[in-house]
PDB file of N, CA and C and ligand atoms in Angstrom:
ATOM      1  N   UNK N  10     -12.294   7.842  11.596  1.00 47.00           N
ATOM      2  CA  UNK N  10     -11.734   6.652  10.936  1.00 47.00           C
ATOM      3  C   UNK N  10     -12.186   6.636   9.485  1.00 47.00           C
ATOM      4  N   UNK N  11     -11.366   7.075   8.584  1.00 59.00           N
ATOM      5  CA  UNK N  11     -11.752   6.768   7.221  1.00 59.00           C
ATOM      6  C   UNK N  11     -10.620   6.012   6.576  1.00 59.00           C
ATOM      7  N   UNK N  12     -10.910   4.763   6.290  1.00 68.00           N
ATOM      8  CA  UNK N  12      -9.872   3.935   5.702  1.00 68.00           C
ATOM      9  C   UNK N  12     -10.084   3.857   4.206  1.00 68.00           C
ATOM     10  N   UNK N  13      -9.057   4.290   3.516  1.00 82.00           N
ATOM     11  CA  UNK N  13      -9.110   4.270   2.068  1.00 82.00           C
ATOM     12  C   UNK N  13      -8.432   3.014   1.557  1.00 82.00           C
ATOM     13  N   UNK N  14      -8.910   2.524   0.454  1.00 94.00           N
ATOM     14  CA  UNK N  14      -8.220   1.444  -0.230  1.00 94.00           C
ATOM     15  C   UNK N  14      -7.663   1.989  -1.541  1.00 94.00           C
ATOM     16  N   UNK N  15      -6.387   1.757  -1.704  1.00 95.00           N
ATOM     17  CA  UNK N  15      -5.700   2.315  -2.861  1.00 95.00           C
ATOM     18  C   UNK N  15      -5.126   1.179  -3.692  1.00 95.00           C
ATOM     19  N   UNK N  16      -5.435   1.186  -4.961  1.00 96.00           N
ATOM     20  CA  UNK N  16      -4.884   0.162  -5.852  1.00 96.00           C
ATOM     21  C   UNK N  16      -3.518   0.596  -6.349  1.00 96.00           C
ATOM     22  N   UNK N  17      -2.571  -0.332  -6.267  1.00 96.00           N
ATOM     23  CA  UNK N  17      -1.220  -0.035  -6.720  1.00 96.00           C
ATOM     24  C   UNK N  17      -0.774  -1.107  -7.689  1.00 96.00           C
ATOM     25  N   UNK N  18       0.264  -0.810  -8.439  1.00 95.00           N
ATOM     26  CA  UNK N  18       0.722  -1.751  -9.459  1.00 95.00           C
ATOM     27  C   UNK N  18       2.087  -2.324  -9.140  1.00 95.00           C
ATOM     28  N   UNK N  19       2.610  -1.983  -7.982  1.00 95.00           N
ATOM     29  CA  UNK N  19       3.902  -2.524  -7.586  1.00 95.00           C
ATOM     30  C   UNK N  19       3.782  -3.084  -6.170  1.00 95.00           C
ATOM     31  N   UNK N  20       4.701  -3.986  -5.835  1.00 95.00           N
ATOM     32  CA  UNK N  20       4.661  -4.618  -4.524  1.00 95.00           C
ATOM     33  C   UNK N  20       5.215  -3.718  -3.430  1.00 95.00           C
ATOM     34  N   UNK N  21       5.861  -2.652  -3.824  1.00 96.00           N
ATOM     35  CA  UNK N  21       6.360  -1.700  -2.838  1.00 96.00           C
ATOM     36  C   UNK N  21       5.705  -0.351  -3.085  1.00 96.00           C
ATOM     37  N   UNK N  22       5.169   0.220  -2.033  1.00 96.00           N
ATOM     38  CA  UNK N  22       4.500   1.511  -2.182  1.00 96.00           C
ATOM     39  C   UNK N  22       5.043   2.483  -1.148  1.00 96.00           C
ATOM     40  N   UNK N  23       4.973   3.742  -1.472  1.00 96.00           N
ATOM     41  CA  UNK N  23       5.352   4.787  -0.534  1.00 96.00           C
ATOM     42  C   UNK N  23       4.087   5.491  -0.071  1.00 96.00           C
ATOM     43  N   UNK N  24       4.028   5.813   1.208  1.00 96.00           N
ATOM     44  CA  UNK N  24       2.869   6.517   1.739  1.00 96.00           C
ATOM     45  C   UNK N  24       3.340   7.647   2.636  1.00 96.00           C
ATOM     46  N   UNK N  25       2.768   8.806   2.408  1.00 95.00           N
ATOM     47  CA  UNK N  25       3.043   9.909   3.337  1.00 95.00           C
ATOM     48  C   UNK N  25       1.745  10.444   3.924  1.00 95.00           C
ATOM     49  N   UNK N  26       0.685   9.699   3.727  1.00 92.00           N
ATOM     50  CA  UNK N  26      -0.591  10.079   4.317  1.00 92.00           C
ATOM     51  C   UNK N  26      -1.344  11.145   3.547  1.00 92.00           C
ATOM     52  N   UNK N  27      -0.730  11.658   2.519  1.00 86.00           N
ATOM     53  CA  UNK N  27      -1.387  12.718   1.770  1.00 86.00           C
ATOM     54  C   UNK N  27      -1.374  14.022   2.540  1.00 86.00           C
ATOM     55  N   UNK N  28      -2.137  14.957   2.085  1.00 81.00           N
ATOM     56  CA  UNK N  28      -2.181  16.248   2.758  1.00 81.00           C
ATOM     57  C   UNK N  28      -3.216  16.212   3.879  1.00 81.00           C
ATOM     58  N   UNK N  29      -3.182  17.206   4.724  1.00 82.00           N
ATOM     59  CA  UNK N  29      -4.173  17.288   5.789  1.00 82.00           C
ATOM     60  C   UNK N  29      -3.730  16.602   7.054  1.00 82.00           C
ATOM     61  N   UNK N  30      -4.645  16.385   7.961  1.00 81.00           N
ATOM     62  CA  UNK N  30      -4.321  15.890   9.310  1.00 81.00           C
ATOM     63  C   UNK N  30      -3.713  14.490   9.316  1.00 81.00           C
ATOM     64  N   UNK N  31      -3.912  13.739   8.241  1.00 72.00           N
ATOM     65  CA  UNK N  31      -3.376  12.379   8.224  1.00 72.00           C
ATOM     66  C   UNK N  31      -1.954  12.317   7.689  1.00 72.00           C
ATOM     67  N   UNK N  32      -1.405  13.434   7.303  1.00 92.00           N
ATOM     68  CA  UNK N  32      -0.050  13.431   6.765  1.00 92.00           C
ATOM     69  C   UNK N  32       0.956  12.896   7.774  1.00 92.00           C
ATOM     70  N   UNK N  33       1.960  12.207   7.303  1.00 96.00           N
ATOM     71  CA  UNK N  33       2.999  11.643   8.175  1.00 96.00           C
ATOM     72  C   UNK N  33       4.273  11.501   7.361  1.00 96.00           C
ATOM     73  N   UNK N  34       5.401  11.233   8.030  1.00 95.00           N
ATOM     74  CA  UNK N  34       6.654  11.062   7.276  1.00 95.00           C
ATOM     75  C   UNK N  34       6.522   9.961   6.241  1.00 95.00           C
ATOM     76  N   UNK N  35       7.198  10.147   5.121  1.00 96.00           N
ATOM     77  CA  UNK N  35       7.130   9.176   4.046  1.00 96.00           C
ATOM     78  C   UNK N  35       7.664   7.813   4.494  1.00 96.00           C
ATOM     79  N   UNK N  36       6.873   6.776   4.291  1.00 97.00           N
ATOM     80  CA  UNK N  36       7.316   5.429   4.628  1.00 97.00           C
ATOM     81  C   UNK N  36       7.084   4.514   3.428  1.00 97.00           C
ATOM     82  N   UNK N  37       7.893   3.471   3.371  1.00 97.00           N
ATOM     83  CA  UNK N  37       7.724   2.493   2.305  1.00 97.00           C
ATOM     84  C   UNK N  37       7.113   1.230   2.895  1.00 97.00           C
ATOM     85  N   UNK N  38       6.135   0.717   2.182  1.00 97.00           N
ATOM     86  CA  UNK N  38       5.449  -0.493   2.624  1.00 97.00           C
ATOM     87  C   UNK N  38       5.605  -1.554   1.552  1.00 97.00           C
ATOM     88  N   UNK N  39       5.759  -2.789   2.004  1.00 97.00           N
ATOM     89  CA  UNK N  39       5.846  -3.894   1.049  1.00 97.00           C
ATOM     90  C   UNK N  39       4.578  -4.732   1.164  1.00 97.00           C
ATOM     91  N   UNK N  40       3.929  -4.941   0.052  1.00 97.00           N
ATOM     92  CA  UNK N  40       2.692  -5.717   0.082  1.00 97.00           C
ATOM     93  C   UNK N  40       2.979  -7.153   0.501  1.00 97.00           C
ATOM     94  N   UNK N  41       2.046  -7.730   1.215  1.00 97.00           N
ATOM     95  CA  UNK N  41       2.182  -9.120   1.641  1.00 97.00           C
ATOM     96  C   UNK N  41       2.266 -10.025   0.413  1.00 97.00           C
ATOM     97  N   UNK N  42       3.188 -10.971   0.452  1.00 95.00           N
ATOM     98  CA  UNK N  42       3.402 -11.832  -0.709  1.00 95.00           C
ATOM     99  C   UNK N  42       2.183 -12.687  -1.033  1.00 95.00           C
ATOM    100  N   UNK N  43       1.407 -13.023  -0.031  1.00 95.00           N
ATOM    101  CA  UNK N  43       0.254 -13.898  -0.265  1.00 95.00           C
ATOM    102  C   UNK N  43      -1.032 -13.117  -0.530  1.00 95.00           C
ATOM    103  N   UNK N  44      -1.286 -12.134   0.294  1.00 96.00           N
ATOM    104  CA  UNK N  44      -2.557 -11.415   0.178  1.00 96.00           C
ATOM    105  C   UNK N  44      -2.471 -10.220  -0.765  1.00 96.00           C
ATOM    106  N   UNK N  45      -1.217  -9.808  -1.070  1.00 96.00           N
ATOM    107  CA  UNK N  45      -1.015  -8.640  -1.929  1.00 96.00           C
ATOM    108  C   UNK N  45      -1.699  -7.399  -1.345  1.00 96.00           C
ATOM    109  N   UNK N  46      -1.602  -7.285  -0.038  1.00 97.00           N
ATOM    110  CA  UNK N  46      -2.175  -6.129   0.638  1.00 97.00           C
ATOM    111  C   UNK N  46      -1.177  -5.594   1.653  1.00 97.00           C
ATOM    112  N   UNK N  47      -1.300  -4.319   1.946  1.00 97.00           N
ATOM    113  CA  UNK N  47      -0.522  -3.722   3.018  1.00 97.00           C
ATOM    114  C   UNK N  47      -1.346  -2.604   3.628  1.00 97.00           C
ATOM    115  N   UNK N  48      -1.188  -2.425   4.922  1.00 96.00           N
ATOM    116  CA  UNK N  48      -1.901  -1.339   5.592  1.00 96.00           C
ATOM    117  C   UNK N  48      -0.870  -0.407   6.211  1.00 96.00           C
ATOM    118  N   UNK N  49      -1.009   0.864   5.934  1.00 95.00           N
ATOM    119  CA  UNK N  49      -0.075   1.826   6.488  1.00 95.00           C
ATOM    120  C   UNK N  49      -0.285   1.925   8.003  1.00 95.00           C
ATOM    121  N   UNK N  50       0.784   1.758   8.773  1.00 95.00           N
ATOM    122  CA  UNK N  50       0.655   1.820  10.233  1.00 95.00           C
ATOM    123  C   UNK N  50       0.367   3.231  10.747  1.00 95.00           C
ATOM    124  N   UNK N  51       0.625   4.224   9.928  1.00 93.00           N
ATOM    125  CA  UNK N  51       0.399   5.606  10.367  1.00 93.00           C
ATOM    126  C   UNK N  51      -1.032   6.067  10.106  1.00 93.00           C
ATOM    127  N   UNK N  52      -1.489   5.868   8.871  1.00 92.00           N
ATOM    128  CA  UNK N  52      -2.767   6.472   8.496  1.00 92.00           C
ATOM    129  C   UNK N  52      -3.820   5.429   8.147  1.00 92.00           C
ATOM    130  N   UNK N  53      -3.462   4.144   8.247  1.00 92.00           N
ATOM    131  CA  UNK N  53      -4.418   3.051   8.033  1.00 92.00           C
ATOM    132  C   UNK N  53      -4.947   2.952   6.603  1.00 92.00           C
ATOM    133  N   UNK N  54      -4.295   3.638   5.703  1.00 94.00           N
ATOM    134  CA  UNK N  54      -4.672   3.412   4.307  1.00 94.00           C
ATOM    135  C   UNK N  54      -4.319   1.988   3.922  1.00 94.00           C
ATOM    136  N   UNK N  55      -5.190   1.403   3.125  1.00 96.00           N
ATOM    137  CA  UNK N  55      -4.961   0.024   2.703  1.00 96.00           C
ATOM    138  C   UNK N  55      -4.555   0.017   1.239  1.00 96.00           C
ATOM    139  N   UNK N  56      -3.439  -0.636   0.989  1.00 97.00           N
ATOM    140  CA  UNK N  56      -2.959  -0.742  -0.381  1.00 97.00           C
ATOM    141  C   UNK N  56      -3.173  -2.162  -0.861  1.00 97.00           C
ATOM    142  N   UNK N  57      -3.756  -2.287  -2.041  1.00 97.00           N
ATOM    143  CA  UNK N  57      -3.960  -3.611  -2.628  1.00 97.00           C
ATOM    144  C   UNK N  57      -3.395  -3.607  -4.037  1.00 97.00           C
ATOM    145  N   UNK N  58      -2.887  -4.760  -4.430  1.00 96.00           N
ATOM    146  CA  UNK N  58      -2.335  -4.864  -5.767  1.00 96.00           C
ATOM    147  C   UNK N  58      -3.479  -4.851  -6.772  1.00 96.00           C
ATOM    148  N   UNK N  59      -3.313  -4.025  -7.761  1.00 94.00           N
ATOM    149  CA  UNK N  59      -4.319  -3.907  -8.808  1.00 94.00           C
ATOM    150  C   UNK N  59      -4.465  -5.243  -9.529  1.00 94.00           C
ATOM    151  N   UNK N  60      -5.689  -5.576  -9.813  1.00 88.00           N
ATOM    152  CA  UNK N  60      -5.941  -6.839 -10.503  1.00 88.00           C
ATOM    153  C   UNK N  60      -5.243  -6.831 -11.860  1.00 88.00           C
ATOM    154  N   UNK N  61      -4.539  -7.912 -12.139  1.00 84.00           N
ATOM    155  CA  UNK N  61      -3.850  -7.999 -13.417  1.00 84.00           C
ATOM    156  C   UNK N  61      -2.453  -7.428 -13.410  1.00 84.00           C
ATOM    157  N   UNK N  62      -2.058  -6.815 -12.284  1.00 81.00           N
ATOM    158  CA  UNK N  62      -0.706  -6.289 -12.206  1.00 81.00           C
ATOM    159  C   UNK N  62       0.290  -7.444 -12.162  1.00 81.00           C
ATOM    160  N   UNK N  63       1.428  -7.204 -12.748  1.00 75.00           N
ATOM    161  CA  UNK N  63       2.448  -8.237 -12.783  1.00 75.00           C
ATOM    162  C   UNK N  63       3.179  -8.284 -11.451  1.00 75.00           C
ATOM    163  N   UNK N  64       3.212  -9.468 -10.864  1.00 72.00           N
ATOM    164  CA  UNK N  64       3.998  -9.648  -9.644  1.00 72.00           C
ATOM    165  C   UNK N  64       5.264 -10.396 -10.036  1.00 72.00           C
ATOM    166  N   UNK N  65       6.371  -9.805  -9.762  1.00 64.00           N
ATOM    167  CA  UNK N  65       7.638 -10.449 -10.087  1.00 64.00           C
ATOM    168  C   UNK N  65       7.750 -11.752  -9.305  1.00 64.00           C
ATOM    169  N   UNK N  66       7.845 -12.835 -10.013  1.00 61.00           N
ATOM    170  CA  UNK N  66       7.946 -14.134  -9.363  1.00 61.00           C
ATOM    171  C   UNK N  66       9.348 -14.692  -9.522  1.00 61.00           C
ATOM    172  N   UNK N  67       9.731 -15.497  -8.573  1.00 51.00           N
ATOM    173  CA  UNK N  67      11.020 -16.160  -8.670  1.00 51.00           C
ATOM    174  C   UNK N  67      12.188 -15.279  -8.310  1.00 51.00           C
ATOM    175  N   UNK N  68      11.936 -14.192  -7.650  1.00 50.00           N
ATOM    176  CA  UNK N  68      13.037 -13.347  -7.224  1.00 50.00           C
ATOM    177  C   UNK N  68      13.213 -13.420  -5.735  1.00 50.00           C
TER     178      UNK N  68
HETATM  179 ZN1   ZN R   3       0.171   6.342   5.381  1.00 51.25          ZN
END
């Protein structure tokens, strides 16, 4: 179990697990509107919105 936390600057991220045993088909994840976090269901990587990143509001 190694869970990585990855900072991203957009509310939608793509994850393919990277190289190695955790690799998986490319999937798109949408960060939670409130927590600004998402966890990949395949490899358990955690994506968080980078502090100060612009979140499109009102869309
Ligand atoms: Zn993944």
